[in-house]
Amino acid sequence: MSEIKTIIVNRSAYADNDLEANALRAYLKEKGTFVVNLMSSPGAGKTTTLTKLINALKNEYRIGVMEADIDSDVDAISIAKNTGVKSIQLHTSGMCHLDAGMTKSGLDSIDINDLDLVFLENVGNLVCPAEFDTGASLDIMILSVPEGDDKPLKYPLVFEKCDLVIINKIDTLEYFDFNLEKCTEWIKRRNKNATIIPISAKTGQGIELVAKYFKEKIRNWKEN
Amino acid sequence: MSEIKTIIVNRSAYADNDLEANALRAYLKEKGTFVVNLMSSPGAGKTTTLTKLINALKNEYRIGVMEADIDSDVDAISIAKNTGVKSIQLHTSGMCHLDAGMTKSGLDSIDINDLDLVFLENVGNLVCPAEFDTGASLDIMILSVPEGDDKPLKYPLVFEKCDLVIINKIDTLEYFDFNLEKCTEWIKRRNKNATIIPISAKTGQGIELVAKYFKEKIRNWKEN
């Protein structure tokens, strides 16, 4: 799988990231490409979830994946191998997040002309990615059971920014002290409009619900 | 436990963090206070590990804890309640890491005159904290089994910077696809001098080994 394309993305030259993000969103609307920004802690299961989700969606949409990482291209290789979709690696040059300019560079490089849906796997980090609008059409995050149910209290911004919170690794609920009800309440306190879907990317439980959520979001986005 | 002291720490005014970190290290040596900077992803078990470790060390040392967080004081409250040692909360004003100036503010606030050992729990983040020397006498990190064995490939800097890597939640090894041998090899590739200790903070397994490691480090530090 050495044919994975890797590009280096650098901090945007634009002073106003929000302006640039809005411009990118308008451009994507015009092109008809729906971009999903996926955030989580390291090891919450972004790549495994994406793999299962893409396999549930790839008959309906032409999908691309951009895997952001500080170093390494293990995720892009894994996605390409396990889904067959177009996948590139973005190296952030040590940066802890992606901004709209970096996202635009990645999209130019993957070439969105033949893509309906692009997943952007952000750097594994609950802090900085939440502070920078990437210009994506939708922001989602994964919280995994082993991380603990108190994360909405400790990393409020990322929960406030997300349209969808996926709670992953629910197959391990019995091994960890994680209260799903309490966690839901804490997420809702930060963001009453957030959709919350518990899944196990490992067993596949809940993946169909997430796929259904995306289909609805993309349909609404196209119609509006 | 409403008596937890919370202070706001802001980005240092000093241009050169490394200079300031070295000055802080020299000052701490003079005061005889050993400061440990503890880094990890969100939810890797920093607070639980610290609680067990402090209970194993508190008869021998006068210990203080500084809990850095973007928001909330759940960790400082938990440490105070479960160990009885002096504990303060540092709020980073949204910042994703601590630098030497912020650490110094925290140390001034906790008052190190009657402390031999201070644990600084950094913001849960594998990226940014590794880029800023806090001035601590020792840097350690916790990687937890559910995060996956590939983290040394994806977040190289934090593994390079640490004297000790604690691998936590080994009681869950059978539920996750985590190869301890491979992980050790990848850590050693980044940092051949790193000490690696597998533990379960939950069951207490390995805590005595970590306590022994600290006693030795503190003894050497005092003698040199």
CSV table of C-alpha atoms in Angstrom, one decimal:
chain,number,residue,atom,x,y,z
A,1,MET,CA,0.0,0.0,0.0
A,2,SER,CA,2.9,2.3,-0.6
A,3,GLU,CA,0.9,4.3,-3.1
A,4,ILE,CA,-0.7,6.4,-0.4
A,5,LYS,CA,-0.3,10.1,-1.2
A,6,THR,CA,1.1,12.2,1.6
A,7,ILE,CA,0.9,15.9,1.6
A,8,ILE,CA,2.3,18.4,4.1
A,9,VAL,CA,-0.3,21.0,5.1
A,10,ASN,CA,0.9,24.2,6.8
A,11,ARG,CA,-0.8,26.8,8.9
A,12,SER,CA,-3.0,29.1,6.8
A,13,ALA,CA,-1.6,32.4,5.6
A,14,TYR,CA,-5.1,34.0,6.1
A,15,ALA,CA,-5.5,36.0,9.2
A,16,ASP,CA,-9.2,35.2,9.6
A,17,ASN,CA,-9.8,31.4,9.8
A,18,ASP,CA,-13.5,31.9,10.2
A,19,LEU,CA,-13.9,33.9,7.0
A,20,GLU,CA,-11.8,31.3,5.1
A,21,ALA,CA,-13.9,28.4,6.6
A,22,ASN,CA,-17.1,30.0,5.5
A,23,ALA,CA,-15.8,30.6,2.0
A,24,LEU,CA,-14.7,26.9,1.9
A,25,ARG,CA,-18.2,25.8,3.0
A,26,ALA,CA,-19.8,27.8,0.2
A,27,TYR,CA,-17.3,26.4,-2.3
A,28,LEU,CA,-18.1,22.8,-1.2
A,29,LYS,CA,-21.8,23.5,-1.5
A,30,GLU,CA,-21.3,24.6,-5.0
A,31,LYS,CA,-19.2,21.6,-5.9
A,32,GLY,CA,-21.7,19.2,-4.2
A,33,THR,CA,-19.2,17.7,-1.9
A,34,PHE,CA,-20.2,17.1,1.7
A,35,VAL,CA,-17.2,17.2,4.1
A,36,VAL,CA,-17.3,15.7,7.6
A,37,ASN,CA,-14.7,16.8,10.2
A,38,LEU,CA,-14.1,14.0,12.7
A,39,MET,CA,-12.5,14.7,16.0
A,40,SER,CA,-11.6,12.6,19.0
A,41,SER,CA,-8.9,11.8,21.6
A,42,PRO,CA,-6.0,9.6,20.4
A,43,GLY,CA,-7.2,6.0,20.3
A,44,ALA,CA,-11.0,6.6,20.5
A,45,GLY,CA,-11.5,4.6,17.4
A,46,LYS,CA,-11.7,7.2,14.6
A,47,THR,CA,-10.1,5.0,11.9
A,48,THR,CA,-12.0,1.8,12.8
A,49,THR,CA,-15.3,3.7,12.9
A,50,LEU,CA,-14.6,5.3,9.6
A,51,THR,CA,-13.8,2.0,8.0
A,52,LYS,CA,-17.1,0.4,9.1
A,53,LEU,CA,-19.1,3.5,8.2
A,54,ILE,CA,-17.5,3.9,4.7
A,55,ASN,CA,-18.3,0.3,4.0
A,56,ALA,CA,-22.0,1.0,4.9
A,57,LEU,CA,-22.1,4.1,2.7
A,58,LYS,CA,-19.9,3.5,-0.3
A,59,ASN,CA,-22.5,2.0,-2.6
A,60,GLU,CA,-24.5,5.2,-2.3
A,61,TYR,CA,-21.7,7.9,-2.4
A,62,ARG,CA,-18.4,8.4,-4.0
A,63,ILE,CA,-16.2,8.7,-0.8
A,64,GLY,CA,-12.8,10.1,-0.1
A,65,VAL,CA,-10.8,10.2,3.1
A,66,MET,CA,-8.1,12.6,4.4
A,67,GLU,CA,-6.2,11.4,7.4
A,68,ALA,CA,-4.5,14.1,9.3
A,69,ASP,CA,-1.6,13.1,11.5
A,70,ILE,CA,1.5,14.7,12.9
A,71,ASP,CA,3.6,11.8,11.6
A,72,SER,CA,3.1,8.3,10.1
A,73,ASP,CA,0.6,7.2,7.5
A,74,VAL,CA,-0.7,4.1,9.2
A,75,ASP,CA,-4.3,5.4,9.1
A,76,ALA,CA,-4.5,6.3,5.5
A,77,ILE,CA,-3.0,2.9,4.6
A,78,SER,CA,-5.5,1.1,6.8
A,79,ILE,CA,-8.5,3.0,5.3
A,80,ALA,CA,-7.4,2.4,1.7
A,81,LYS,CA,-6.8,-1.3,2.4
A,82,ASN,CA,-10.0,-1.9,4.3
A,83,THR,CA,-12.5,0.2,2.3
A,84,GLY,CA,-10.9,0.6,-1.2
A,85,VAL,CA,-11.9,4.3,-1.3
A,86,LYS,CA,-9.6,7.2,-2.2
A,87,SER,CA,-7.5,8.1,0.8
A,88,ILE,CA,-4.7,10.6,1.4
A,89,GLN,CA,-2.5,11.4,4.3
A,90,LEU,CA,-2.1,15.0,5.6
A,91,HIS,CA,1.0,15.7,7.6
A,92,THR,CA,0.5,18.7,9.8
A,93,SER,CA,4.2,19.5,10.4
A,94,GLY,CA,3.8,19.0,14.1
A,95,MET,CA,0.6,21.1,14.3
A,96,CYS,CA,-2.0,20.0,16.8
A,97,HIS,CA,-5.1,20.8,14.6
A,98,LEU,CA,-6.3,21.6,11.1
A,99,ASP,CA,-7.6,25.0,10.0
A,100,ALA,CA,-9.6,25.9,7.0
A,101,GLY,CA,-6.6,26.6,4.8
A,102,MET,CA,-5.0,23.2,5.6
A,103,THR,CA,-8.3,21.5,4.8
A,104,LYS,CA,-8.6,23.3,1.5
A,105,SER,CA,-5.0,22.2,0.6
A,106,GLY,CA,-6.0,18.6,1.4
A,107,LEU,CA,-9.2,18.9,-0.7
A,108,ASP,CA,-7.3,20.3,-3.6
A,109,SER,CA,-4.9,17.4,-3.4
A,110,ILE,CA,-7.5,14.6,-3.1
A,111,ASP,CA,-9.5,16.2,-6.0
A,112,ILE,CA,-13.1,16.5,-5.0
A,113,ASN,CA,-14.5,16.6,-8.6
A,114,ASP,CA,-15.5,13.0,-8.4
A,115,LEU,CA,-16.4,12.8,-4.7
A,116,ASP,CA,-19.8,13.3,-3.0
A,117,LEU,CA,-18.6,12.8,0.5
A,118,VAL,CA,-15.2,13.4,2.1
A,119,PHE,CA,-14.2,12.4,5.7
A,120,LEU,CA,-11.5,14.5,7.3
A,121,GLU,CA,-10.0,12.7,10.2
A,122,ASN,CA,-8.6,15.5,12.4
A,123,VAL,CA,-5.5,15.1,14.7
A,124,GLY,CA,-6.3,13.0,17.8
A,125,ASN,CA,-6.8,15.8,20.3
A,126,LEU,CA,-9.8,17.0,22.2
A,127,VAL,CA,-8.5,20.6,22.7
A,128,CYS,CA,-7.1,22.4,19.7
A,129,PRO,CA,-9.1,21.0,16.8
A,130,ALA,CA,-12.3,22.3,18.5
A,131,GLU,CA,-10.9,25.9,18.3
A,132,PHE,CA,-10.5,26.0,14.5
A,133,ASP,CA,-13.4,25.8,12.0
A,134,THR,CA,-12.1,23.6,9.2
A,135,GLY,CA,-14.9,24.7,6.8
A,136,ALA,CA,-16.5,21.2,6.9
A,137,SER,CA,-20.2,20.8,6.3
A,138,LEU,CA,-20.6,18.8,9.6
A,139,ASP,CA,-18.6,18.4,12.8
A,140,ILE,CA,-18.6,15.1,14.6
A,141,MET,CA,-16.7,13.6,17.4
A,142,ILE,CA,-16.1,10.2,19.0
A,143,LEU,CA,-15.9,9.7,22.7
A,144,SER,CA,-14.9,6.1,23.7
A,145,VAL,CA,-16.1,4.3,26.9
A,146,PRO,CA,-12.6,3.7,28.3
A,147,GLU,CA,-11.9,7.5,28.4
A,148,GLY,CA,-14.6,8.0,31.0
A,149,ASP,CA,-18.0,9.7,31.2
A,150,ASP,CA,-16.7,12.9,32.6
A,151,LYS,CA,-15.1,14.2,29.4
A,152,PRO,CA,-17.9,16.7,28.5
A,153,LEU,CA,-17.1,18.4,31.8
A,154,LYS,CA,-13.4,18.6,31.1
A,155,TYR,CA,-13.3,19.3,27.4
A,156,PRO,CA,-16.4,21.4,26.9
A,157,LEU,CA,-15.6,23.2,23.6
A,158,VAL,CA,-15.4,20.1,21.4
A,159,PHE,CA,-18.8,18.9,22.7
A,160,GLU,CA,-20.3,22.3,22.1
A,161,LYS,CA,-19.1,22.4,18.5
A,162,CYS,CA,-20.3,18.9,17.4
A,163,ASP,CA,-23.5,18.1,15.6
A,164,LEU,CA,-23.0,14.4,16.4
A,165,VAL,CA,-21.3,12.7,19.3
A,166,ILE,CA,-20.6,9.0,18.7
A,167,ILE,CA,-20.0,7.0,21.9
A,168,ASN,CA,-17.7,4.2,20.8
A,169,LYS,CA,-16.5,0.9,22.4
A,170,ILE,CA,-19.9,0.2,24.1
A,171,ASP,CA,-19.0,-3.5,24.0
A,172,THR,CA,-16.6,-2.7,26.9
A,173,LEU,CA,-19.2,-0.9,29.1
A,174,GLU,CA,-19.1,-3.7,31.6
A,175,TYR,CA,-15.3,-3.4,32.2
A,176,PHE,CA,-15.3,0.4,32.8
A,177,ASP,CA,-17.0,2.7,35.2
A,178,PHE,CA,-18.9,4.6,32.5
A,179,ASN,CA,-22.5,5.9,33.1
A,180,LEU,CA,-24.1,6.4,29.7
A,181,GLU,CA,-27.1,8.2,31.1
A,182,LYS,CA,-24.9,10.7,33.1
A,183,CYS,CA,-22.6,11.2,30.1
A,184,THR,CA,-25.6,12.0,27.8
A,185,GLU,CA,-26.9,14.5,30.4
A,186,TRP,CA,-23.4,16.2,30.5
A,187,ILE,CA,-23.2,16.3,26.7
A,188,LYS,CA,-26.7,17.8,26.5
A,189,ARG,CA,-25.8,20.4,29.1
A,190,ARG,CA,-23.0,21.6,26.8
A,191,ASN,CA,-25.0,21.2,23.6
A,192,LYS,CA,-28.7,20.5,23.7
A,193,ASN,CA,-28.9,20.0,19.9
A,194,ALA,CA,-26.2,17.3,19.8
A,195,THR,CA,-27.3,13.9,18.4
A,196,ILE,CA,-25.8,11.1,20.5
A,197,ILE,CA,-25.3,7.6,19.0
A,198,PRO,CA,-23.7,4.8,21.0
A,199,ILE,CA,-21.8,2.2,18.9
A,200,SER,CA,-19.2,-0.5,18.9
A,201,ALA,CA,-17.0,0.0,15.8
A,202,LYS,CA,-15.5,-3.4,16.7
A,203,THR,CA,-18.7,-5.4,16.6
A,204,GLY,CA,-20.5,-3.1,14.2
A,205,GLN,CA,-23.3,-2.3,16.6
A,206,GLY,CA,-24.9,1.1,15.9
A,207,ILE,CA,-23.0,1.7,12.6
A,208,GLU,CA,-26.3,1.5,10.6
A,209,LEU,CA,-27.7,4.2,12.8
A,210,VAL,CA,-24.8,6.4,12.1
A,211,ALA,CA,-25.0,5.7,8.3
A,212,LYS,CA,-28.7,6.6,8.4
A,213,TYR,CA,-27.9,9.9,10.3
A,214,PHE,CA,-25.4,10.8,7.5
A,215,LYS,CA,-27.8,10.0,4.7
A,216,GLU,CA,-30.4,12.3,6.3
A,217,LYS,CA,-27.9,15.1,6.8
A,218,ILE,CA,-26.6,14.9,3.2
A,219,ARG,CA,-30.1,14.9,1.9
A,220,ASN,CA,-31.0,18.0,3.9
A,221,TRP,CA,-27.8,19.7,2.9
A,222,LYS,CA,-28.5,19.1,-0.8
A,223,GLU,CA,-32.1,20.4,-0.5
A,224,ASN,CA,-31.2,23.6,1.4
B,1,MET,CA,-14.6,19.6,49.2
B,2,SER,CA,-15.4,23.1,48.1
B,3,GLU,CA,-12.2,24.4,49.6
B,4,ILE,CA,-10.2,23.4,46.4
B,5,LYS,CA,-8.1,26.4,45.4
B,6,THR,CA,-8.4,27.2,41.7
B,7,ILE,CA,-6.0,29.6,39.9
B,8,ILE,CA,-6.0,30.8,36.4
B,9,VAL,CA,-2.6,30.4,34.7
B,10,ASN,CA,-1.9,32.3,31.5
B,11,ARG,CA,0.7,32.0,28.8
B,12,SER,CA,4.1,33.1,29.9
B,13,ALA,CA,5.3,36.6,29.1
B,14,TYR,CA,8.8,35.2,28.6
B,15,ALA,CA,9.8,34.8,25.0
B,16,ASP,CA,12.1,31.9,25.7
B,17,ASN,CA,10.3,29.1,27.4
B,18,ASP,CA,13.4,26.9,27.5
B,19,LEU,CA,15.4,29.5,29.4
B,20,GLU,CA,12.6,29.9,31.9
B,21,ALA,CA,12.2,26.1,32.3
B,22,ASN,CA,15.9,25.7,33.1
B,23,ALA,CA,15.7,28.5,35.6
B,24,LEU,CA,12.7,26.9,37.2
B,25,ARG,CA,14.5,23.6,37.4
B,26,ALA,CA,17.5,25.2,39.1
B,27,TYR,CA,15.2,27.0,41.6
B,28,LEU,CA,13.4,23.7,42.4
B,29,LYS,CA,16.7,22.0,43.0
B,30,GLU,CA,17.7,24.7,45.4
B,31,LYS,CA,14.3,24.5,47.2
B,32,GLY,CA,14.6,20.6,47.3
B,33,THR,CA,11.2,20.1,45.6
B,34,PHE,CA,11.0,17.4,43.0
B,35,VAL,CA,8.4,18.2,40.3
B,36,VAL,CA,6.9,15.5,38.0
B,37,ASN,CA,5.2,16.5,34.8
B,38,LEU,CA,2.5,13.9,33.9
B,39,MET,CA,1.1,13.8,30.4
B,40,SER,CA,-1.4,11.6,28.6
B,41,SER,CA,-4.5,11.5,26.4
B,42,PRO,CA,-7.8,12.4,27.9
B,43,GLY,CA,-9.0,9.4,29.9
B,44,ALA,CA,-5.8,7.4,30.1
B,45,GLY,CA,-6.0,7.3,33.8
B,46,LYS,CA,-3.8,10.1,35.1
B,47,THR,CA,-5.9,10.9,38.1
B,48,THR,CA,-6.5,7.3,39.2
B,49,THR,CA,-2.8,6.5,38.8
B,50,LEU,CA,-1.8,9.5,40.8
B,51,THR,CA,-4.2,8.6,43.5
B,52,LYS,CA,-2.8,5.1,43.9
B,53,LEU,CA,0.8,6.4,43.6
B,54,ILE,CA,0.4,9.1,46.1
B,55,ASN,CA,-1.0,6.7,48.6
B,56,ALA,CA,2.1,4.5,48.1
B,57,LEU,CA,4.5,7.5,48.6
B,58,LYS,CA,2.9,9.8,51.1
B,59,ASN,CA,4.4,8.3,54.2
B,60,GLU,CA,7.9,9.1,52.8
B,61,TYR,CA,7.4,12.5,51.1
B,62,ARG,CA,5.3,15.6,51.7
B,63,ILE,CA,3.3,15.7,48.4
B,64,GLY,CA,1.4,18.3,46.5
B,65,VAL,CA,-0.7,18.0,43.3
B,66,MET,CA,-1.5,20.6,40.7
B,67,GLU,CA,-4.3,19.5,38.4
B,68,ALA,CA,-4.3,21.4,35.1
B,69,ASP,CA,-7.5,21.5,33.2
B,70,ILE,CA,-9.2,23.7,30.6
B,71,ASP,CA,-12.3,23.8,32.7
B,72,SER,CA,-13.8,22.0,35.8
B,73,ASP,CA,-12.1,21.0,39.0
B,74,VAL,CA,-13.3,17.4,39.2
B,75,ASP,CA,-9.7,16.0,39.3
B,76,ALA,CA,-8.4,18.3,42.1
B,77,ILE,CA,-11.4,17.4,44.2
B,78,SER,CA,-11.0,13.7,43.6
B,79,ILE,CA,-7.2,13.8,44.5
B,80,ALA,CA,-7.9,15.8,47.7
B,81,LYS,CA,-10.7,13.5,48.7
B,82,ASN,CA,-8.8,10.2,47.9
B,83,THR,CA,-5.3,11.0,49.1
B,84,GLY,CA,-5.6,13.9,51.6
B,85,VAL,CA,-2.6,15.7,50.1
B,86,LYS,CA,-2.5,19.4,49.2
B,87,SER,CA,-4.1,19.8,45.8
B,88,ILE,CA,-4.9,22.8,43.6
B,89,GLN,CA,-6.6,23.3,40.3
B,90,LEU,CA,-4.9,25.2,37.5
B,91,HIS,CA,-7.3,26.6,34.8
B,92,THR,CA,-5.4,27.1,31.6
B,93,SER,CA,-7.9,29.6,30.1
B,94,GLY,CA,-8.5,27.3,27.2
B,95,MET,CA,-4.8,26.7,26.6
B,96,CYS,CA,-3.9,23.2,25.4
B,97,HIS,CA,-0.7,22.8,27.4
B,98,LEU,CA,1.4,24.2,30.3
B,99,ASP,CA,4.6,26.1,29.9
B,100,ALA,CA,7.3,26.9,32.5
B,101,GLY,CA,5.7,30.3,33.4
B,102,MET,CA,2.3,28.7,34.1
B,103,THR,CA,4.0,25.9,36.1
B,104,LYS,CA,5.8,28.5,38.2
B,105,SER,CA,2.6,30.4,38.9
B,106,GLY,CA,1.0,27.1,40.1
B,107,LEU,CA,4.0,26.3,42.3
B,108,ASP,CA,3.9,29.8,43.9
B,109,SER,CA,0.3,29.3,44.6
B,110,ILE,CA,0.5,25.8,46.1
B,111,ASP,CA,3.6,27.0,48.2
B,112,ILE,CA,6.4,24.5,47.9
B,113,ASN,CA,8.1,25.4,51.1
B,114,ASP,CA,6.7,22.4,52.9
B,115,LEU,CA,6.7,20.0,49.9
B,116,ASP,CA,9.3,17.4,48.8
B,117,LEU,CA,7.4,16.2,45.7
B,118,VAL,CA,4.8,17.9,43.5
B,119,PHE,CA,2.9,16.2,40.7
B,120,LEU,CA,1.8,18.4,37.9
B,121,GLU,CA,-1.1,16.7,35.9
B,122,ASN,CA,-0.8,18.4,32.5
B,123,VAL,CA,-3.8,19.0,30.2
B,124,GLY,CA,-5.0,15.7,28.6
B,125,ASN,CA,-3.4,16.0,25.2
B,126,LEU,CA,-0.6,14.0,23.5
B,127,VAL,CA,0.4,16.8,21.2
B,128,CYS,CA,1.0,20.2,22.6
B,129,PRO,CA,2.2,19.5,26.2
B,130,ALA,CA,5.2,17.6,24.7
B,131,GLU,CA,6.3,20.8,22.9
B,132,PHE,CA,6.7,22.9,26.0
B,133,ASP,CA,9.2,22.3,28.8
B,134,THR,CA,7.4,22.9,32.1
B,135,GLY,CA,10.6,23.1,34.1
B,136,ALA,CA,9.8,19.8,35.9
B,137,SER,CA,12.5,17.6,37.2
B,138,LEU,CA,11.0,14.5,35.4
B,139,ASP,CA,8.6,14.0,32.5
B,140,ILE,CA,6.4,11.0,32.5
B,141,MET,CA,3.4,9.9,30.4
B,142,ILE,CA,0.6,7.3,30.6
B,143,LEU,CA,-0.5,5.4,27.6
B,144,SER,CA,-3.6,3.2,28.2
B,145,VAL,CA,-4.3,-0.1,26.6
B,146,PRO,CA,-7.7,0.9,25.0
B,147,GLU,CA,-5.9,3.7,23.0
B,148,GLY,CA,-3.9,1.2,21.0
B,149,ASP,CA,-0.3,0.1,20.7
B,150,ASP,CA,0.4,2.3,17.6
B,151,LYS,CA,0.5,5.6,19.5
B,152,PRO,CA,4.3,5.8,19.6
B,153,LEU,CA,4.1,5.9,15.8
B,154,LYS,CA,1.5,8.6,15.7
B,155,TYR,CA,2.5,10.9,18.5
B,156,PRO,CA,6.3,10.5,18.5
B,157,LEU,CA,7.4,13.7,20.4
B,158,VAL,CA,5.7,12.9,23.7
B,159,PHE,CA,7.4,9.5,23.7
B,160,GLU,CA,10.7,11.0,22.9
B,161,LYS,CA,10.4,13.5,25.8
B,162,CYS,CA,9.5,11.1,28.6
B,163,ASP,CA,11.7,9.5,31.1
B,164,LEU,CA,9.0,7.0,32.0
B,165,VAL,CA,6.1,5.6,30.0
B,166,ILE,CA,3.4,3.9,32.2
B,167,ILE,CA,1.2,1.6,30.3
B,168,ASN,CA,-2.1,1.6,32.1
B,169,LYS,CA,-5.3,-0.5,32.1
B,170,ILE,CA,-3.4,-3.8,31.5
B,171,ASP,CA,-6.3,-5.5,33.3
B,172,THR,CA,-8.2,-4.9,30.0
B,173,LEU,CA,-5.5,-6.4,27.7
B,174,GLU,CA,-7.7,-9.4,26.8
B,175,TYR,CA,-10.5,-7.1,25.5
B,176,PHE,CA,-8.3,-5.0,23.2
B,177,ASP,CA,-6.0,-5.7,20.3
B,178,PHE,CA,-2.9,-4.3,22.0
B,179,ASN,CA,0.5,-5.9,21.6
B,180,LEU,CA,2.6,-5.0,24.6
B,181,GLU,CA,5.8,-6.3,23.0
B,182,LYS,CA,5.3,-4.4,19.7
B,183,CYS,CA,4.4,-1.2,21.7
B,184,THR,CA,7.5,-1.5,23.8
B,185,GLU,CA,9.6,-1.9,20.6
B,186,TRP,CA,7.9,1.2,19.1
B,187,ILE,CA,8.5,3.3,22.2
B,188,LYS,CA,12.2,2.2,22.3
B,189,ARG,CA,12.6,3.1,18.7
B,190,ARG,CA,11.6,6.7,19.7
B,191,ASN,CA,13.4,6.8,22.9
B,192,LYS,CA,15.8,4.0,23.8
B,193,ASN,CA,16.3,5.4,27.4
B,194,ALA,CA,12.7,5.3,28.4
B,195,THR,CA,11.7,3.2,31.3
B,196,ILE,CA,8.4,1.3,30.6
B,197,ILE,CA,6.2,0.0,33.4
B,198,PRO,CA,2.9,-1.7,32.7
B,199,ILE,CA,0.3,-1.2,35.4
B,200,SER,CA,-3.4,-1.3,36.3
B,201,ALA,CA,-4.3,1.7,38.3
B,202,LYS,CA,-7.7,0.1,38.9
B,203,THR,CA,-6.4,-3.1,40.5
B,204,GLY,CA,-3.2,-1.6,41.8
B,205,GLN,CA,-1.0,-4.0,39.8
B,206,GLY,CA,2.5,-2.4,39.1
B,207,ILE,CA,2.0,0.7,41.4
B,208,GLU,CA,4.7,-0.5,43.7
B,209,LEU,CA,7.1,-0.7,40.8
B,210,VAL,CA,6.3,2.9,39.8
B,211,ALA,CA,6.7,4.0,43.5
B,212,LYS,CA,10.1,2.3,43.6
B,213,TYR,CA,11.1,4.1,40.3
B,214,PHE,CA,10.2,7.5,41.9
B,215,LYS,CA,12.1,6.8,45.1
B,216,GLU,CA,15.2,6.0,43.1
B,217,LYS,CA,14.9,9.0,40.8
B,218,ILE,CA,14.4,11.4,43.8
B,219,ARG,CA,17.4,9.8,45.6
B,220,ASN,CA,19.6,10.3,42.5
B,221,TRP,CA,18.3,13.8,42.0
B,222,LYS,CA,19.1,14.8,45.6
B,223,GLU,CA,22.6,13.3,45.4
B,224,ASN,CA,23.6,15.0,42.1
